[in-house]
PDB file of C-alpha atoms and ligand atoms in Angstrom:
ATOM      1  CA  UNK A   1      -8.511 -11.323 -15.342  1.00  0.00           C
ATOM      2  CA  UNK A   2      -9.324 -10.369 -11.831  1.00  0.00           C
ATOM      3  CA  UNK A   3      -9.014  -6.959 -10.631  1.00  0.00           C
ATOM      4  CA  UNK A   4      -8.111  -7.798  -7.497  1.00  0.00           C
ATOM      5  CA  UNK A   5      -4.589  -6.987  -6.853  1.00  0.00           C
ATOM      6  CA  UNK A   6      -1.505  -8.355  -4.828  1.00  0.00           C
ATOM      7  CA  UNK A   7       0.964  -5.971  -3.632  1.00  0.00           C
ATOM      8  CA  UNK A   8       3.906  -7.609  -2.303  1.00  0.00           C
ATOM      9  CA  UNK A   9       5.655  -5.977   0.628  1.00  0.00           C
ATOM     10  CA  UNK A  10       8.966  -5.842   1.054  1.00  0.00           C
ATOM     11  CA  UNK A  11       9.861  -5.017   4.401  1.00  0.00           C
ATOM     12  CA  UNK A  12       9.504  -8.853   5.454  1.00  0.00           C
ATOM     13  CA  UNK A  13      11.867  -9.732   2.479  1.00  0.00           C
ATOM     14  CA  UNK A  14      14.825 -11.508   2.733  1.00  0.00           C
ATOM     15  CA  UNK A  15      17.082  -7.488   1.953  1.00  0.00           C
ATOM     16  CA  UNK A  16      20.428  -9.870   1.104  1.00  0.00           C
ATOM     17  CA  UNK A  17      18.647 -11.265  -1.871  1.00  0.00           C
ATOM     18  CA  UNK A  18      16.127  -8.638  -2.886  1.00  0.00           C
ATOM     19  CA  UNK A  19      16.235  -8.835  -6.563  1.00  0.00           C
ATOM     20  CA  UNK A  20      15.988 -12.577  -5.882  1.00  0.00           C
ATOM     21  CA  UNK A  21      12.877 -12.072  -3.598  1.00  0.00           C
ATOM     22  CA  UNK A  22      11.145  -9.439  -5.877  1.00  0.00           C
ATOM     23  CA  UNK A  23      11.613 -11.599  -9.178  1.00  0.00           C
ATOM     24  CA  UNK A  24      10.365 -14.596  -6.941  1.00  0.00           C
ATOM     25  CA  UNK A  25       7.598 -12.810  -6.286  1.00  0.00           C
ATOM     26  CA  UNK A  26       6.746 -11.360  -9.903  1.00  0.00           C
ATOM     27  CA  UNK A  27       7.390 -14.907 -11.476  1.00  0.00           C
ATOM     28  CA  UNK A  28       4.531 -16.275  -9.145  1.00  0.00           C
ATOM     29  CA  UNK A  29       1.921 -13.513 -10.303  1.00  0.00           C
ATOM     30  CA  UNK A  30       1.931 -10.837  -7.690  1.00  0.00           C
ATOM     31  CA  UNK A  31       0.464  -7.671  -9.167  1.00  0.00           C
ATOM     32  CA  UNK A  32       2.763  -4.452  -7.396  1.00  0.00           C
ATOM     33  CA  UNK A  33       5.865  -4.151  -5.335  1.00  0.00           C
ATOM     34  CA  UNK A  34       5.012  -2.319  -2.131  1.00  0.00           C
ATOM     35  CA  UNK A  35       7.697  -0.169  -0.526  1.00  0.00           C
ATOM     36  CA  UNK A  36       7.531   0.728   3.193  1.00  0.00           C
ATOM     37  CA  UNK A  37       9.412   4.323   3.950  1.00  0.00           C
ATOM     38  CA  UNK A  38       9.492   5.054   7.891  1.00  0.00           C
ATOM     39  CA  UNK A  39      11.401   8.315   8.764  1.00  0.00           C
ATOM     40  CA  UNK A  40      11.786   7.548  13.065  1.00  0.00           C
ATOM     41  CA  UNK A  41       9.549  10.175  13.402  1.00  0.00           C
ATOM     42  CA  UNK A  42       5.892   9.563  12.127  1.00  0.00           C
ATOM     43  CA  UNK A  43       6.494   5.974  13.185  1.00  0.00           C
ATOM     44  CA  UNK A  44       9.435   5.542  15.195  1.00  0.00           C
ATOM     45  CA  UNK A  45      10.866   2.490  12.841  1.00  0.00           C
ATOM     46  CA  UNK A  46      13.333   4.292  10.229  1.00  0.00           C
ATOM     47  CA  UNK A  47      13.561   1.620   7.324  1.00  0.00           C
ATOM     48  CA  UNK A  48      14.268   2.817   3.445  1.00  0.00           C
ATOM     49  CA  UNK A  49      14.426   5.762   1.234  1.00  0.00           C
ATOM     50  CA  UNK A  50      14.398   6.377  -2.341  1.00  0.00           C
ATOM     51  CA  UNK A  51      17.631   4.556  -3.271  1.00  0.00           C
ATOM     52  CA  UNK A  52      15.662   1.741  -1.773  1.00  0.00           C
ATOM     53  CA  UNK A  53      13.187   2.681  -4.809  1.00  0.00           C
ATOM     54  CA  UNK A  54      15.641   2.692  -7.089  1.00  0.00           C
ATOM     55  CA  UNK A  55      17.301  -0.891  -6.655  1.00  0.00           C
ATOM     56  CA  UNK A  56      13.675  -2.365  -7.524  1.00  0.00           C
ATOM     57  CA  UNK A  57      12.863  -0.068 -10.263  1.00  0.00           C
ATOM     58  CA  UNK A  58      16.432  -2.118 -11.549  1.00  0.00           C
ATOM     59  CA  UNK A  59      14.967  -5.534 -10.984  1.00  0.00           C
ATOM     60  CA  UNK A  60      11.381  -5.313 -11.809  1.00  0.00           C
ATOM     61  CA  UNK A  61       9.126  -3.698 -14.149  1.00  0.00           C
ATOM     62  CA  UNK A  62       6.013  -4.011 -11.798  1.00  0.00           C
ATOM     63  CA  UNK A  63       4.600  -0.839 -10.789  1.00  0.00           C
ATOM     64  CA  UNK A  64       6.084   0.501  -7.516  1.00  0.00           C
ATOM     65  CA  UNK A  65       3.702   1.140  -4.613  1.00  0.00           C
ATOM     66  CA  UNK A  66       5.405   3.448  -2.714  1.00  0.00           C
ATOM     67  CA  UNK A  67       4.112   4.024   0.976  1.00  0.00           C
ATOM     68  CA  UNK A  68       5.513   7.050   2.946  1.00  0.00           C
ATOM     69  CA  UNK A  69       5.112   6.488   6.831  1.00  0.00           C
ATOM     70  CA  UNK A  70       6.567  10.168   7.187  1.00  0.00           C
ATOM     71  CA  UNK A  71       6.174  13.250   8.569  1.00  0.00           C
ATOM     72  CA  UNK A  72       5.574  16.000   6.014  1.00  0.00           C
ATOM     73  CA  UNK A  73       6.452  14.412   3.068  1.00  0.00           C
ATOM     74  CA  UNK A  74       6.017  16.989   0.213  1.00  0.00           C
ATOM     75  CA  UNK A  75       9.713  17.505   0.336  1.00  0.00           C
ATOM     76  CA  UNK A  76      10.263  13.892  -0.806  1.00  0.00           C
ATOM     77  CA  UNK A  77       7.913  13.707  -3.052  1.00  0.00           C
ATOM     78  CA  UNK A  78      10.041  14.348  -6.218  1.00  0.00           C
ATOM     79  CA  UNK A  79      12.657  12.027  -5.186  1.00  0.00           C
ATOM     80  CA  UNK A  80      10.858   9.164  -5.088  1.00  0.00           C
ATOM     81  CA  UNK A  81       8.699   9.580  -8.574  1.00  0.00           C
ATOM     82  CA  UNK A  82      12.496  10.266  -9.638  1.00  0.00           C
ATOM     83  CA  UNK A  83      13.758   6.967  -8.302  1.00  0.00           C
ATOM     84  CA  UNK A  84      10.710   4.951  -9.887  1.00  0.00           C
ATOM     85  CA  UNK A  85       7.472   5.005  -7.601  1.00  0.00           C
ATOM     86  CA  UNK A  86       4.126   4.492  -9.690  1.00  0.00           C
ATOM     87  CA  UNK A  87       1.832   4.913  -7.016  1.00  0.00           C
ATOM     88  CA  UNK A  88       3.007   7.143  -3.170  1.00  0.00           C
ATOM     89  CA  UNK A  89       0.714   7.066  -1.016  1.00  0.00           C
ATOM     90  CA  UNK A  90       0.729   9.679   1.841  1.00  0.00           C
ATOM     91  CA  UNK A  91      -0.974  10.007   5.332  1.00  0.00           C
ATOM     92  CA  UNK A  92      -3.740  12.384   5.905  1.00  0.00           C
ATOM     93  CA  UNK A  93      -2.559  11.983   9.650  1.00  0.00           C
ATOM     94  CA  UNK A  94       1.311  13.623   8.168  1.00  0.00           C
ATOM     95  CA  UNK A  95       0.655  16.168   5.762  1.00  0.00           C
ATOM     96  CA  UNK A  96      -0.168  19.683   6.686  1.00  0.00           C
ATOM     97  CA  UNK A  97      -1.532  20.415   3.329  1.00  0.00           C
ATOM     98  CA  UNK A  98      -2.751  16.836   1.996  1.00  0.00           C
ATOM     99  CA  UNK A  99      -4.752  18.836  -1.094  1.00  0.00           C
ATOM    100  CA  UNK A 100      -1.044  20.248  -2.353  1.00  0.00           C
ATOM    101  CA  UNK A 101       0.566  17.032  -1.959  1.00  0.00           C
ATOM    102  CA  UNK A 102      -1.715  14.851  -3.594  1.00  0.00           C
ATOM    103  CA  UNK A 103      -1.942  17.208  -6.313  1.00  0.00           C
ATOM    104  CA  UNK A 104       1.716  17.808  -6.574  1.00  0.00           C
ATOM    105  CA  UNK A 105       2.182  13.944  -6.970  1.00  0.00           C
ATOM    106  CA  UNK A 106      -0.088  13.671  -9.691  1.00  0.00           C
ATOM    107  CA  UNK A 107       1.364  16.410 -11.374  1.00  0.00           C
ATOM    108  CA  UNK A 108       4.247  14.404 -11.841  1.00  0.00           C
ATOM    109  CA  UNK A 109       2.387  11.575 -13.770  1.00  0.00           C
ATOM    110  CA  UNK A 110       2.587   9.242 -10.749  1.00  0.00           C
ATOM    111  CA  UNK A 111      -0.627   7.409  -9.183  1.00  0.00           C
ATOM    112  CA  UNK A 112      -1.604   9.640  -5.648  1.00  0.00           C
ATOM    113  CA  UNK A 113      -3.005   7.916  -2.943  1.00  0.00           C
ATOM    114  CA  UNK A 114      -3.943   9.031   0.622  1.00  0.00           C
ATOM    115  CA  UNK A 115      -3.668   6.378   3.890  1.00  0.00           C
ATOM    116  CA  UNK A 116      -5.780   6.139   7.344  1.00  0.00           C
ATOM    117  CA  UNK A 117      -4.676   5.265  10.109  1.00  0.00           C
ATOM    118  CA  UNK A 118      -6.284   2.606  11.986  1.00  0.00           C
ATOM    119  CA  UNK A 119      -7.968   5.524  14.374  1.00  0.00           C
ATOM    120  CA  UNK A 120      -8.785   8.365  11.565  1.00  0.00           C
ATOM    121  CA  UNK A 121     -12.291   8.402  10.651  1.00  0.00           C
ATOM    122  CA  UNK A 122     -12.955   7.769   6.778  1.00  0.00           C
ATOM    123  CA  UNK A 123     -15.244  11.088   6.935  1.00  0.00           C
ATOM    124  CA  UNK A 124     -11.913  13.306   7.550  1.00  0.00           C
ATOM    125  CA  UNK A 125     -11.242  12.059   3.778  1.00  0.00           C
ATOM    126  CA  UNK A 126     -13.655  12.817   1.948  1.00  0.00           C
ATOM    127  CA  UNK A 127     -12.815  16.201   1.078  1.00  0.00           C
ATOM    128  CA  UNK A 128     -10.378  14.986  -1.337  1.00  0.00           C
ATOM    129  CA  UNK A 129     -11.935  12.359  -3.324  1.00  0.00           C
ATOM    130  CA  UNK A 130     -12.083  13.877  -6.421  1.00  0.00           C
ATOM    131  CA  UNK A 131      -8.223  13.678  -6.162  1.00  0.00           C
ATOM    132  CA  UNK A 132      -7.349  10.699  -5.216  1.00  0.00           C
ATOM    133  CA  UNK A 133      -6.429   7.339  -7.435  1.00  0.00           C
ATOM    134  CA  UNK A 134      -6.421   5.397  -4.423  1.00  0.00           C
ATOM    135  CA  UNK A 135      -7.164   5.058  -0.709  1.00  0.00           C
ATOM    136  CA  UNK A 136      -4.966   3.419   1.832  1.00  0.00           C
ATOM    137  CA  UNK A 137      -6.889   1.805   4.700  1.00  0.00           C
ATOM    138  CA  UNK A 138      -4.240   0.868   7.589  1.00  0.00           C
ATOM    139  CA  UNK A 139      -5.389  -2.530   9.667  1.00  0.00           C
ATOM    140  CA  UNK A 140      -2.615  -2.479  11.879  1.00  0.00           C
ATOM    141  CA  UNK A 141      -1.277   0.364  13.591  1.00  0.00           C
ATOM    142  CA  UNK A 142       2.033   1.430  11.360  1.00  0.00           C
ATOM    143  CA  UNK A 143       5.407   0.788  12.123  1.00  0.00           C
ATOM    144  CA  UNK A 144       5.878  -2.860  11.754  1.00  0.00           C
ATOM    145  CA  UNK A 145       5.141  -5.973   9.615  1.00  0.00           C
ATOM    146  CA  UNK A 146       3.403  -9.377  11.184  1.00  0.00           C
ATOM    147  CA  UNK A 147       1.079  -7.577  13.320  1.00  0.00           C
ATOM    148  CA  UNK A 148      -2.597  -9.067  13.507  1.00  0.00           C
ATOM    149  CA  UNK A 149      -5.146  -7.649  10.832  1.00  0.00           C
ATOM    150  CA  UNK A 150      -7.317  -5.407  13.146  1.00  0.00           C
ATOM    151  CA  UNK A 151     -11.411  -6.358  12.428  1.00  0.00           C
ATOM    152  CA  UNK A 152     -12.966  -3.546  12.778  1.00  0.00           C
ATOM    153  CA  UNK A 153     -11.243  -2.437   9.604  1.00  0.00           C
ATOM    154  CA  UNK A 154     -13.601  -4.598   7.514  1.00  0.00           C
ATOM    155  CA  UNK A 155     -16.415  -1.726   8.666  1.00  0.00           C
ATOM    156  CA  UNK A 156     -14.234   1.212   7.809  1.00  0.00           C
ATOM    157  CA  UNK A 157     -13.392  -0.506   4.107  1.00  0.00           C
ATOM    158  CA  UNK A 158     -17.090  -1.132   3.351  1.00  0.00           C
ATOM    159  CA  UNK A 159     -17.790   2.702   4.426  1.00  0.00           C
ATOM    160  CA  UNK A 160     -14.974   4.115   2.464  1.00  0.00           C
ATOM    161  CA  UNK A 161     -16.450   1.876  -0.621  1.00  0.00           C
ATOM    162  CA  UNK A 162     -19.469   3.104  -0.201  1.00  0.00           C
ATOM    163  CA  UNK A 163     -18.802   6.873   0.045  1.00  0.00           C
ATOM    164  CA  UNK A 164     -16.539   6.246  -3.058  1.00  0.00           C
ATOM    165  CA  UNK A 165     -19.148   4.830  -5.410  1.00  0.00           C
ATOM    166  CA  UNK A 166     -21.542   7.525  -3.914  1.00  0.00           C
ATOM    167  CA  UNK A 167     -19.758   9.958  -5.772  1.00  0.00           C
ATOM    168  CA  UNK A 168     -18.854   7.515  -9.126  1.00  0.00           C
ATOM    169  CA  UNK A 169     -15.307   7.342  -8.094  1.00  0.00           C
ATOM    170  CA  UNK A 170     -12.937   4.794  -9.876  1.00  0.00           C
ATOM    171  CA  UNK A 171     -10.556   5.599  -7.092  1.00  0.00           C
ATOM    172  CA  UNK A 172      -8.994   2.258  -5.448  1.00  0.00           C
ATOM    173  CA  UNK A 173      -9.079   0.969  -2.378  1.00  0.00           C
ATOM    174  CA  UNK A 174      -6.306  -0.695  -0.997  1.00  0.00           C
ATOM    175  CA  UNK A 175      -5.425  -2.692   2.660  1.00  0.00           C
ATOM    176  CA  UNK A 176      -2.430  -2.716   4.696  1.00  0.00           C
ATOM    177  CA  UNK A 177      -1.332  -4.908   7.762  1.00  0.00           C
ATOM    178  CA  UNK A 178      -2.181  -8.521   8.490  1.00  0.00           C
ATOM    179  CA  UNK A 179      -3.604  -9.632   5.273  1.00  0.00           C
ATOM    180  CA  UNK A 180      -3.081 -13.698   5.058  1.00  0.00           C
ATOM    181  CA  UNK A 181      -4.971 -16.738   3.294  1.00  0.00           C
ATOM    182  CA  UNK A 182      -7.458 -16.633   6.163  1.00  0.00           C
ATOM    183  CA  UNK A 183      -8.777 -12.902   5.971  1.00  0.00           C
ATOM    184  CA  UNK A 184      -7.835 -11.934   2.301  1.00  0.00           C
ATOM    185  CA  UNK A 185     -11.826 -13.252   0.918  1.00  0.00           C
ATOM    186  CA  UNK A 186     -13.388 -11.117   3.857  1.00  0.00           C
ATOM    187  CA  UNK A 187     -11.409  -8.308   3.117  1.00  0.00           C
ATOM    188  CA  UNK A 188     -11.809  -8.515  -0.704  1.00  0.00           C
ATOM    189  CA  UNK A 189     -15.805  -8.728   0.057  1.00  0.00           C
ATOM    190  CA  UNK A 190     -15.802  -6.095   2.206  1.00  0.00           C
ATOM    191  CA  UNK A 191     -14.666  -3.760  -0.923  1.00  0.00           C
ATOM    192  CA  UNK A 192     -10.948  -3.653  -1.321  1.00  0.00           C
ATOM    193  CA  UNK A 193      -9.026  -4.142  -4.201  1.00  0.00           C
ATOM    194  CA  UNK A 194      -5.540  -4.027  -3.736  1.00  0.00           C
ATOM    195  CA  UNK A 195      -4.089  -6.247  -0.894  1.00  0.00           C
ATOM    196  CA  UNK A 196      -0.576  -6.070   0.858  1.00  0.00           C
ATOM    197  CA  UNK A 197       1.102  -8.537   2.010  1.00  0.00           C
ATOM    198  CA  UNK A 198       4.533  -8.684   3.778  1.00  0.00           C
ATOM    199  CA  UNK A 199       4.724 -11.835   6.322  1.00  0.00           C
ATOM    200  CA  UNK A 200       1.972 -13.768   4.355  1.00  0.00           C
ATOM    201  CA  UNK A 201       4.226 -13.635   1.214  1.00  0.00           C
ATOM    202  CA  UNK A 202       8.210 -13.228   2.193  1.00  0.00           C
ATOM    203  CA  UNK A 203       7.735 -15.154   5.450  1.00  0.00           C
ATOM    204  CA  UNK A 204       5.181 -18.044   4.371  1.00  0.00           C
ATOM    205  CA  UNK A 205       6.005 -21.451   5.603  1.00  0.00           C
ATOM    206  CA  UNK A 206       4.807 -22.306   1.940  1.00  0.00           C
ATOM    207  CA  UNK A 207       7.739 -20.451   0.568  1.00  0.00           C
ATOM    208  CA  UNK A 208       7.186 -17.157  -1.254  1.00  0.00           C
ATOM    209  CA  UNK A 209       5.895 -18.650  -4.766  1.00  0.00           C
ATOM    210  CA  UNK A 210       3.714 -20.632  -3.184  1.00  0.00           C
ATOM    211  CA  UNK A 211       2.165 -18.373  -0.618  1.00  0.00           C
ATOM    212  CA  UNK A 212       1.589 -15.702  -3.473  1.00  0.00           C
ATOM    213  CA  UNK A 213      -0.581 -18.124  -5.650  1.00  0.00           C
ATOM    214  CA  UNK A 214      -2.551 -18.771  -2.436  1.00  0.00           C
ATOM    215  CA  UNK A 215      -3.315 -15.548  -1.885  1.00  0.00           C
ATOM    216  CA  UNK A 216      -4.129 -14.982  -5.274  1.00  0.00           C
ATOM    217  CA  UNK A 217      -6.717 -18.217  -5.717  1.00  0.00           C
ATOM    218  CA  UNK A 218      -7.952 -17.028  -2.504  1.00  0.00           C
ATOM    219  CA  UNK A 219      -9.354 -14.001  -4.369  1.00  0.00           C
ATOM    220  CA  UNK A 220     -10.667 -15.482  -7.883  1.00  0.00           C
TER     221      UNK A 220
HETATM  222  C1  DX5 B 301       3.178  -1.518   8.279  1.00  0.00           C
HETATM  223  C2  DX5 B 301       3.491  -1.486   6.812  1.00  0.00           C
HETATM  224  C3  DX5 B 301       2.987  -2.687   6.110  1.00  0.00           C
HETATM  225  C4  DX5 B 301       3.633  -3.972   6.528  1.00  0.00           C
HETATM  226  C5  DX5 B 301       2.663  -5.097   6.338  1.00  0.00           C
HETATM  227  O1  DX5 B 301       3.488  -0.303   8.862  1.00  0.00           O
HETATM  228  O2  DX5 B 301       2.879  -0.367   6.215  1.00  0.00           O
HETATM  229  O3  DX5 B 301       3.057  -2.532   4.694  1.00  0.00           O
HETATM  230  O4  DX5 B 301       4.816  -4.245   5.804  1.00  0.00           O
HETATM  231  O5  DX5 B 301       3.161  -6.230   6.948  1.00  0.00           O
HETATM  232  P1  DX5 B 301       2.255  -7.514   7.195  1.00  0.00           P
HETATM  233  O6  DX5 B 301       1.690  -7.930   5.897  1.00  0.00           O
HETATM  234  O7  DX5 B 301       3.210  -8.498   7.782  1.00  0.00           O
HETATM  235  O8  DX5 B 301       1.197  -7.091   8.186  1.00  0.00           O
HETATM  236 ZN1   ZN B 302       2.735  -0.353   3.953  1.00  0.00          ZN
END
């Protein structure tokens, strides 16, 4: 089995039929279920919340990859390892106290991971390696799906992979914005191993079970 891994991001889905569009998804192999929360403030989008997190912890059994675009976020922490996230992943760029909150999360028995912006350097990380599962790398600028995967994140992923096995971390690395058939091999050999997808799954001229098995034969 690879480990590479398909998160499928539902902000692009189809929010009428999401049970429909998450089990569509799962049938056709996709690995997570990746949940975009904007607040309107830390991006100025405002999109779902924890009840959000709820209706797919209802439909699916796929771990939940929970992704908080929002502004000090320790005081929603709890809510959304309550509603069913497996993984929230919080921005270094958001959190006054990123040490607390990661630790907080995985005090809870839910995977912590830390994002990047597109324009944080991966050294402003490092500090908390030792407690993170996984690592977030942003290629587009978040706030919106179907934006265009941004290169010179293929640099910043290789770094980050490096400074992680420099230190004998198992901790993941994961890519966000833009991924599609065309860039998902680069990406992969650049070091990451979990890939989201939003417009390259939900809005795929192939159709969504199609599209997914794509992307997934694109990384065996
Ligand atoms: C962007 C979100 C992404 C987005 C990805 O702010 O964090 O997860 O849904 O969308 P695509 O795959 O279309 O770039
Ligand atoms: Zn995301």
């Amino acid at each position: 089995m690879s480990s590479k891994l398909l998160s499928a991001s539902i902000l692009s889905a189809d929010l009428s039929h999401l049970a429909d569009q998450i089990k569509e998804a799962e049938l056709a192999g996709v690995d997570w279920i990746h949940v975009d929360v904007m607040d309107g403030a830390f991006v100025p989008t405002i999109t779902m919340g924890p009840v959000i997190v709820e209706a797919c912890r209802r439909v699916t059994d796929l771990p939940l990859d929970v992704h908080l675009m929002v502004n000090n976020p320790s005081r929603h922490i709890v809510d959304f390892i309550n509603a069913g996230a497996n993984i929230l992943t919080i921005h270094i760029e958001a959190c006054p106290d990123i040490r607390a909150d990661l630790s907080n999360i995985r005090s809870h028995g839910c995977k912590a991971g830390i994002v990047l912006n597109p324009d944080t350097s991966p050294s402003t990380i490092n500090s908390v390696f030792d407690i993170v599962d996984l690592v977030l790398v942003m290629s587009v600028f978040p706030g919106a799906s179907g934006q265009s995967f941004l290169q010179n994140s293929l640099e910043k992923i290789s770094q980050i992979h490096r400074d992680l096995e420099s230190i004998n971390s198992k901790a993941q690395i994961e890519v966000d914005g833009g991924v599609n058939l065309e860039n998902i091999k680069s990406i992969s050999d650049a070091g990451a191993d979990v890939f989201v997808a939003a417009t390259a799954i939900f809005r795929s001229p192939l159709g969504i079970h199609n599209a997914v098995k794509s992307l997934k034969s694109a990384l065996k």
